[in-house]
CSV table of C-alpha atoms in Angstrom, one decimal:
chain,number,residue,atom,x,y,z
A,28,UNK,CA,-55.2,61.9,25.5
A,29,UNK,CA,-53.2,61.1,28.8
A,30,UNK,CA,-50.0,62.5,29.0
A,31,UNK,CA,-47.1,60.4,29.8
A,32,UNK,CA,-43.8,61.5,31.2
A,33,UNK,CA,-40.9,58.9,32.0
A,34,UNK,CA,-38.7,60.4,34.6
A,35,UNK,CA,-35.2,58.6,35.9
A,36,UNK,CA,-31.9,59.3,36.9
A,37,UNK,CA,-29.7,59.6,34.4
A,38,UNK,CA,-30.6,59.2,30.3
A,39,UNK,CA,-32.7,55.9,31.4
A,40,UNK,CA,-35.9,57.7,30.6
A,41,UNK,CA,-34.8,59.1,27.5
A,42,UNK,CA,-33.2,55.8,26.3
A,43,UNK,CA,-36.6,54.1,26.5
A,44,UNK,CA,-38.4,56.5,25.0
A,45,UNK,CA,-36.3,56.3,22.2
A,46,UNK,CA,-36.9,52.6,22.3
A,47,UNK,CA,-40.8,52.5,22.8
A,48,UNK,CA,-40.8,55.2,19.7
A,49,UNK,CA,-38.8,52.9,17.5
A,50,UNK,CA,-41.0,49.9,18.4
A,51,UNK,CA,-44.2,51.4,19.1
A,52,UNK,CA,-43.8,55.0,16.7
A,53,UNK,CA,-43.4,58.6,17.3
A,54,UNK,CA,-46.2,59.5,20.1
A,55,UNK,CA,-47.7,62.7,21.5
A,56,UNK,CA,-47.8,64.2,24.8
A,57,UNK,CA,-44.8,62.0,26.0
A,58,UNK,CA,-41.7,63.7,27.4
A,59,UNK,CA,-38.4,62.4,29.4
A,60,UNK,CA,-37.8,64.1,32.3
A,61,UNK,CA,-34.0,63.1,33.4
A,62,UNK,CA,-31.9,63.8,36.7
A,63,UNK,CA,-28.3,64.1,35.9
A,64,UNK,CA,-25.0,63.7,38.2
A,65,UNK,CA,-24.3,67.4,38.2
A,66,UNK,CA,-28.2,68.0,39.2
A,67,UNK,CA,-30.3,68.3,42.4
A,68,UNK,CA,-34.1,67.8,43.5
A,69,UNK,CA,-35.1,71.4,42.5
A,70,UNK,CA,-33.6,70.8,38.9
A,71,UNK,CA,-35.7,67.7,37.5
A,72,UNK,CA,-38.3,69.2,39.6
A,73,UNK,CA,-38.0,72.2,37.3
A,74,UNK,CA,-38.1,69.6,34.3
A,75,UNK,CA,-41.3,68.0,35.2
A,76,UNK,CA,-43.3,71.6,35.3
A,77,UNK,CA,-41.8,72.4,32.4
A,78,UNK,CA,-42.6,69.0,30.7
A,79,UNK,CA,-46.4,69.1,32.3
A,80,UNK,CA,-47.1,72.2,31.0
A,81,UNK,CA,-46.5,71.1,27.7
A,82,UNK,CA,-48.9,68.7,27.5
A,83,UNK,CA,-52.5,69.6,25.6
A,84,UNK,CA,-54.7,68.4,28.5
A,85,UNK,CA,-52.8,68.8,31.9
A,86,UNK,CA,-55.8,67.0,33.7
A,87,UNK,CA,-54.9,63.5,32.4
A,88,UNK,CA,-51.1,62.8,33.2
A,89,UNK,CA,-49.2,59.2,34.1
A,90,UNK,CA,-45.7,59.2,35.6
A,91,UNK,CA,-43.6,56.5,34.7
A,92,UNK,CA,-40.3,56.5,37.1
A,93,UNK,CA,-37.2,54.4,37.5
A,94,UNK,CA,-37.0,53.7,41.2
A,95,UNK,CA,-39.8,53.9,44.1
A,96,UNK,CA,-38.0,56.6,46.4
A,97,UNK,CA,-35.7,58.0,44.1
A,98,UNK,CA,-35.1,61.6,43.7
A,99,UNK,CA,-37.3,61.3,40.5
A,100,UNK,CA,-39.7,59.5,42.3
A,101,UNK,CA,-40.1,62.1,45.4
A,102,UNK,CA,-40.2,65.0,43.4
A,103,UNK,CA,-42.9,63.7,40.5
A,104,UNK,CA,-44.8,62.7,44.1
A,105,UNK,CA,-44.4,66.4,45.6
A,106,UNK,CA,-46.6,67.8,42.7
A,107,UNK,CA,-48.7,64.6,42.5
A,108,UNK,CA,-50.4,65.5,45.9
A,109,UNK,CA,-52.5,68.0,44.7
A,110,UNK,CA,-53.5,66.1,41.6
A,111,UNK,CA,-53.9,62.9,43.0
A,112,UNK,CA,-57.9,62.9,42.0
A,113,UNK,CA,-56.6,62.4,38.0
A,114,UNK,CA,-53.0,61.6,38.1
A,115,UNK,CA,-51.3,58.3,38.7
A,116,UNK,CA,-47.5,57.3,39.2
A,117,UNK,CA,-46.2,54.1,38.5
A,118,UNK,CA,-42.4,53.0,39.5
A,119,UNK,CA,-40.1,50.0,38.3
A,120,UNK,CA,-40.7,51.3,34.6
A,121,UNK,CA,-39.5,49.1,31.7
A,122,UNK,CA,-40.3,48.9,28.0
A,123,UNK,CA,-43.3,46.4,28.3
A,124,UNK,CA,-45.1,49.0,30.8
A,125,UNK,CA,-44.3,51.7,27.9
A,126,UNK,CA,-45.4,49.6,25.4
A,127,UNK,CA,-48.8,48.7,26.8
A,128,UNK,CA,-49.3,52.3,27.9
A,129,UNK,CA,-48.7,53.6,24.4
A,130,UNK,CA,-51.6,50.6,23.2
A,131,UNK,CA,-54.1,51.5,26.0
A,132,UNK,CA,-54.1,55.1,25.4
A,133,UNK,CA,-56.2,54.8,22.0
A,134,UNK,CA,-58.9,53.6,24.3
A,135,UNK,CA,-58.6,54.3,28.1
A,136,UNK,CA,-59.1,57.9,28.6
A,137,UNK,CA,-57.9,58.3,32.1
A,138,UNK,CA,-53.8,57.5,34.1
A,139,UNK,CA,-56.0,55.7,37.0
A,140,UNK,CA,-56.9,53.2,34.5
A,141,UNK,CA,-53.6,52.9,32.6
A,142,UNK,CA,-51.8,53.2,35.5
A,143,UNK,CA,-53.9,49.8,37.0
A,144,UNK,CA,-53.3,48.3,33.7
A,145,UNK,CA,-50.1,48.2,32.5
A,146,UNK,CA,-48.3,47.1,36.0
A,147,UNK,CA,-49.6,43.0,34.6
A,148,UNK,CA,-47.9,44.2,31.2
A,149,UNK,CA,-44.2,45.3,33.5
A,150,UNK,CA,-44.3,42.0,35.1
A,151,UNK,CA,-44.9,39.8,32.4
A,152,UNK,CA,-42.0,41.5,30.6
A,153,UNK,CA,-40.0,39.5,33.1
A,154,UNK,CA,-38.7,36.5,32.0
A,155,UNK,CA,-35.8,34.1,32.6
A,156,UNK,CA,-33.7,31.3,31.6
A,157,UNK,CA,-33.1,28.9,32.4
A,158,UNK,CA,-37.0,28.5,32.9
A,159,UNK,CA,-36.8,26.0,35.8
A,160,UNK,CA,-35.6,29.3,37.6
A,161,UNK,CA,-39.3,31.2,37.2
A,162,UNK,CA,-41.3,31.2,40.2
A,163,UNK,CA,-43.5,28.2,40.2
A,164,UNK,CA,-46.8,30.0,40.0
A,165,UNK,CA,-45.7,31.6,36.7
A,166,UNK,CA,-44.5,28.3,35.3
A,167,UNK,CA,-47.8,26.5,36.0
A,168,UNK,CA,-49.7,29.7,34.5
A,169,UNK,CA,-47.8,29.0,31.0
A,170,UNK,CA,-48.3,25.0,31.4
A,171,UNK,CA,-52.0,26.0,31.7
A,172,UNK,CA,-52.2,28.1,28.3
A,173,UNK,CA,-50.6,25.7,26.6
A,174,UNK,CA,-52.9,22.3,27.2
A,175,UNK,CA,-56.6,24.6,26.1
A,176,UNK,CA,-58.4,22.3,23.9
A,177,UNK,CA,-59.6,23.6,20.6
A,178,UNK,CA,-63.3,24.1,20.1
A,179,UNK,CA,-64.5,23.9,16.6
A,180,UNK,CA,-64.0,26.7,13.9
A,181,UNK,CA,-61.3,28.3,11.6
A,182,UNK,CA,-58.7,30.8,12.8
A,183,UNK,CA,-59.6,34.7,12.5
A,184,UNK,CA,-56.8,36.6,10.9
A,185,UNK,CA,-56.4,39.6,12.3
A,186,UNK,CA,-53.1,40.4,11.1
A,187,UNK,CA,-50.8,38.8,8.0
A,188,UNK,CA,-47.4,40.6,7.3
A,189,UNK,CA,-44.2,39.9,4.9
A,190,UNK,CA,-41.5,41.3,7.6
A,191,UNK,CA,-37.8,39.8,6.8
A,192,UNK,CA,-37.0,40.1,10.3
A,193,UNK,CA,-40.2,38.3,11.2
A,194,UNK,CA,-41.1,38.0,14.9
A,195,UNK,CA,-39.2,41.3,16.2
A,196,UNK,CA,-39.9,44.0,18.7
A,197,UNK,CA,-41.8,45.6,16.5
A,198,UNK,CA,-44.2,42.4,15.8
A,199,UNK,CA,-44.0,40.9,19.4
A,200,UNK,CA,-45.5,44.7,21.1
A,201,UNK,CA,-47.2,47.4,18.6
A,202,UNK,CA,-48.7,44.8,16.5
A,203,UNK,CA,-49.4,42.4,19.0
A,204,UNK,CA,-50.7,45.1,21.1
A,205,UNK,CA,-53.2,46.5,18.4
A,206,UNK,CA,-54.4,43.2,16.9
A,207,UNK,CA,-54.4,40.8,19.8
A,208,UNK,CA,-53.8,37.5,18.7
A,209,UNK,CA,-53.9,34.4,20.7
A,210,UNK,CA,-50.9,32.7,18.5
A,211,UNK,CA,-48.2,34.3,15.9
A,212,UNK,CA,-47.5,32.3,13.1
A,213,UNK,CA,-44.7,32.3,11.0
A,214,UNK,CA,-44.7,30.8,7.7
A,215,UNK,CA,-41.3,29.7,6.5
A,216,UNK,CA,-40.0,26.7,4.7
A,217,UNK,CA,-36.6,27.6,5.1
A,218,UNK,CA,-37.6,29.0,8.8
A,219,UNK,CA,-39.0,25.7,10.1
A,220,UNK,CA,-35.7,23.7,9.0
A,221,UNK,CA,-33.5,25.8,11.0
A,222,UNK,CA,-34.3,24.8,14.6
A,223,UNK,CA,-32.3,27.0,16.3
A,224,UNK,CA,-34.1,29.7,14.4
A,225,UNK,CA,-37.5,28.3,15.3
A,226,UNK,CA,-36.5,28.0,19.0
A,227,UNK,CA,-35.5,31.6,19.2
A,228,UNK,CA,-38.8,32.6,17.4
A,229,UNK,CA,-40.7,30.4,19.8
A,230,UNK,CA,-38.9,32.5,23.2
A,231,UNK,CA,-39.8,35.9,21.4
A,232,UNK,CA,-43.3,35.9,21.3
A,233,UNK,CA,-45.2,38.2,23.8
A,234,UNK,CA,-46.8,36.9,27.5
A,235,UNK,CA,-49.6,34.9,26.6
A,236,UNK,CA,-49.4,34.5,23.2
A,237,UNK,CA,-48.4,30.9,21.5
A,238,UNK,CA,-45.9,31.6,18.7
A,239,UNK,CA,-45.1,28.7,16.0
A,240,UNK,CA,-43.0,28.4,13.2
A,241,UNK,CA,-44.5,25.7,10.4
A,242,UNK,CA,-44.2,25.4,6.8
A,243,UNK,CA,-46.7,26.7,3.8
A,244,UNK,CA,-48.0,23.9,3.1
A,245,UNK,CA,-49.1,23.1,6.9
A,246,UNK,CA,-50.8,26.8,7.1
A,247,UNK,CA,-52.0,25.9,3.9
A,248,UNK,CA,-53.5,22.6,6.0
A,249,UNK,CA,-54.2,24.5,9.0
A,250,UNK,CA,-56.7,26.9,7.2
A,251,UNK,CA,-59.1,24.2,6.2
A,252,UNK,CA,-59.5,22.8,9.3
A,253,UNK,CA,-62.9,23.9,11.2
A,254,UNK,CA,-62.7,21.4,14.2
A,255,UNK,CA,-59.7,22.7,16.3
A,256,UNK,CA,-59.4,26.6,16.4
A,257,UNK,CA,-62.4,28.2,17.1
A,258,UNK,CA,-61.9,31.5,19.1
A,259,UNK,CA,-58.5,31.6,17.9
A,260,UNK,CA,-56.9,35.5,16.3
A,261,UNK,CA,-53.7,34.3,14.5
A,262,UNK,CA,-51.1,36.8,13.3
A,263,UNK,CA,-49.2,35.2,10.2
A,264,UNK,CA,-45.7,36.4,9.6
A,265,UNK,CA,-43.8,35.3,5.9
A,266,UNK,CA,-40.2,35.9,5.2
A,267,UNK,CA,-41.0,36.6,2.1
A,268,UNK,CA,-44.4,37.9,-0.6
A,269,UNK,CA,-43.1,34.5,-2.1
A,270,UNK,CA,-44.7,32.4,0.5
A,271,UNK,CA,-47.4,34.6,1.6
A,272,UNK,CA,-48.7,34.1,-2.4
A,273,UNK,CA,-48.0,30.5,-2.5
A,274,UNK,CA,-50.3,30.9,0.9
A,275,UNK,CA,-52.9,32.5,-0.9
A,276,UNK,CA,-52.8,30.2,-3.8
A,277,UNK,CA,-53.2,27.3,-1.5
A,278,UNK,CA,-56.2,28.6,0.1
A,279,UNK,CA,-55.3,30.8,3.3
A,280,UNK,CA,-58.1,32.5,3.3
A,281,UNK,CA,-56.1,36.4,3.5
A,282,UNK,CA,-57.9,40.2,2.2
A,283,UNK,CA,-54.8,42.4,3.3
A,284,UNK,CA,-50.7,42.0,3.5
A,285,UNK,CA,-49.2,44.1,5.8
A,286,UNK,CA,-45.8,44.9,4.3
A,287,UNK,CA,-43.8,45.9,7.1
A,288,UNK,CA,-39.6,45.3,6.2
A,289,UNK,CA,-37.9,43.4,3.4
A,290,UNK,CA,-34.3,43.6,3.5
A,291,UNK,CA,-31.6,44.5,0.9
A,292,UNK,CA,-29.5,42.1,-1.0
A,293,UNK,CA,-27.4,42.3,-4.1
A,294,UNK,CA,-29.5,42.6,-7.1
A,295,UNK,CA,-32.2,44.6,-4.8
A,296,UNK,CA,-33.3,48.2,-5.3
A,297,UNK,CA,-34.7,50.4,-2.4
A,298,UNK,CA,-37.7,52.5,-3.9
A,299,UNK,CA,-38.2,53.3,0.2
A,300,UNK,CA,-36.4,53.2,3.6
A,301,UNK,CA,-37.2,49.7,4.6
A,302,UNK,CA,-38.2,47.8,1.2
A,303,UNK,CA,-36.3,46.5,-0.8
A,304,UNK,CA,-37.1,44.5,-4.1
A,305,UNK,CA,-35.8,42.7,-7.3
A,306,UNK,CA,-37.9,41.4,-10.3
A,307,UNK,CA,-39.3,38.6,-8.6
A,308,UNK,CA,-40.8,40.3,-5.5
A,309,UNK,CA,-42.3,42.6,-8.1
A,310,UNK,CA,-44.3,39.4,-10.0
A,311,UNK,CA,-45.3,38.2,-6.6
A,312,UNK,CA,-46.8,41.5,-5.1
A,313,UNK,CA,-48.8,42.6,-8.6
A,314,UNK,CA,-49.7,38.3,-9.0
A,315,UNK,CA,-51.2,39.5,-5.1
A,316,UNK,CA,-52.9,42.3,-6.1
A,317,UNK,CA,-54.7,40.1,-8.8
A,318,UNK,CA,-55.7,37.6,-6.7
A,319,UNK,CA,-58.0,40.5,-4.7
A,320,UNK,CA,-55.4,41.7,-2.0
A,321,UNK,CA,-54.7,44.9,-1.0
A,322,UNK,CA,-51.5,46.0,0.6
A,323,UNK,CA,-51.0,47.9,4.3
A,324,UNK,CA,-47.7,49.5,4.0
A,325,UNK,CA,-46.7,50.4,7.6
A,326,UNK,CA,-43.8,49.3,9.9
A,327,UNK,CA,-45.8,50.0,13.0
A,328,UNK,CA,-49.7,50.6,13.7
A,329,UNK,CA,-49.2,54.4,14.1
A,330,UNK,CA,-47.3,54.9,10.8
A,331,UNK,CA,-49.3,56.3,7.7
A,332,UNK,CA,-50.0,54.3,5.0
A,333,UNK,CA,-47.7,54.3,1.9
A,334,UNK,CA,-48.8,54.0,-1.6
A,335,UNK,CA,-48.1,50.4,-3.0
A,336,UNK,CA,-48.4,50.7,-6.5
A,337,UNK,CA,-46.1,54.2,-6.0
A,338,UNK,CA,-43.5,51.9,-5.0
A,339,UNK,CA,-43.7,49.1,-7.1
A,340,UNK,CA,-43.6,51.9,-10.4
A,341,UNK,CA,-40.7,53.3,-8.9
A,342,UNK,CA,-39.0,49.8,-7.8
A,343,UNK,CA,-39.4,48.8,-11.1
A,344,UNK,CA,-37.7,52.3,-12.4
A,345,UNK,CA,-34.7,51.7,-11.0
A,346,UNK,CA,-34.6,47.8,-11.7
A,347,UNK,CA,-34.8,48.7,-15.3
A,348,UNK,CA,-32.5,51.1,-14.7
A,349,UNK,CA,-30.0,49.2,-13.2
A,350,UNK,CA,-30.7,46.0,-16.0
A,351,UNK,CA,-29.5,48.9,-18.3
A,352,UNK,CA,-26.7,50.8,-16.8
């Protein structure tokens, strides 16, 4: 696996890889190398030996710095020199270059080609509003993706998820990353009432991907219809295991729910860290499980899987007890 190591004056580097872990999850082989006020060229220089040799395979390493002739910059290029056969650098680091280097490691084996990679991802990442202030070029390029016809066909769903938070860093860059839809879809009555809401759903979605925010009983329309969305990888995000059943029910033709955050509320027990559930979300996930689903318990792509039915018995443990206290 190529190592990565984020270098940048001051705790920059280690701010963002604090980010990318709680967005992406915890990785190996990454390290932040940092130049402080009180510290000179020979010092971070010390810190990137250091953090190099820690890595399991020294061959394969990618250099992620804050400024193009920085002091972080000229030292990581001092020991690139003799390495510059394997190794790559890449300056102007920001989370979406993180984030797509974390994704392309599971597949691209060498920093050359994440390093060619991920510098689309960086620039992408840049957006701005008012959006009659983007360069023309880029504003053309969305106008483009937006007016592609439909061919005929039904969507592909590569992800669906019950995520309180709904379309969030988490969604919008690991997910996205790993399952690669064209559009995210949230599924919301309440949601697709609340315009400001949809609006700010509609700005968060990742570069190139349409996001929309409709209610159950259009997805419920959407899935039957095999004329308009052939070729099309939909993520579907629900507020709630409430709508994603009344989903199912309807027809949406879903195998697996990705359970990623439900939040707490009065009359809610925790059985875990990020779930939280009272009576009803109980029915609904077990009336889920009888319709045929099976449950993918995971914030983020590179978490391991947690037992459903452990936490529903133990949900329902401390409902009763609380029903009885």
């Amino acid at each position: 696996m190529v190592g990565i190591i984020l270098a940048s004056h001051g705790g920059f580097a280690e701010g963002i890889f604090q980010s990318g872990s709680m967005i992406f999850g915890e990785q190996e082989n990454v390290r932040a190398v940092t130049l402080m006020p009180n510290e000179g060229p020979n010092d971070i220089k010390a810190k990137l030996k250091e953090a190099i040799a820690s890595f399991s395979d020294q061959e394969e390493v990618l250099f992620l710095v804050d400024l193009w002739g920085g002091t972080p910059f000229n030292q990581v290029n001092s020991l690139f020199e003799e390495h510059k056969d394997k190794w790559a650098i890449v300056a102007g680091m920001n989370l979406p270059m993180l984030i797509e280097a974390y994704a392309s490691r599971s597949s691209v084996k060498t920093a050359h080609e994440i390093a060619a990679h991920i510098q689309e991802a960086a620039k992408e990442g840049v957006k701005v509003k008012p959006e009659e202030l983007a360069p023309a070029e880029a504003t053309h390029v969305t106008h483009a993706q937006q007016s592609k016809k439909g061919t005929p066909g039904k969507f592909k769903y590569v992800l669906a998820r019950v995520d309180s938070r709904l379309l969030h860093g988490q969604v919008a860059t690991a997910w996205a990353k790993t399952t690669q839809p064209t559009r995210i879809i949230v599924v919301s009555d309440a949601v697709a009432k609340d315009e400001l809401r949809k609006k700010l759903i509609q700005q968060a979605a990742p570069p190139g991907v349409k996001a929309h925010v409709i209610p159950v009983a259009q997805m419920i329309k959407l899935a039957k219809d095999d004329q308009h969305f052939g070729g099309e990888s939909v993520l579907l995000l629900f507020e709630s295991p409430q709508d994603a059943l009344r989903a199912v029910e309807g027809g949406v033709p879903l195998k697996t729910i990705n359970v990623g955050s439900m939040a707490h509320s009065t009359g809610k027990v925790q059985p875990n860290k990020v779930l939280a559930f009272d009576q009803e979300d109980i029915d609904t996930f077990l009336k889920l499980k009888k319709a045929g689903l099976d449950f993918d318990v995971r914030k983020v792509p590179n978490d391991s899987k947690a037992n459903m039915d452990e936490i529903i018995k133990k949900a329902q443990e401390e409902l009763n007890k609380l029903k009885y206290s």
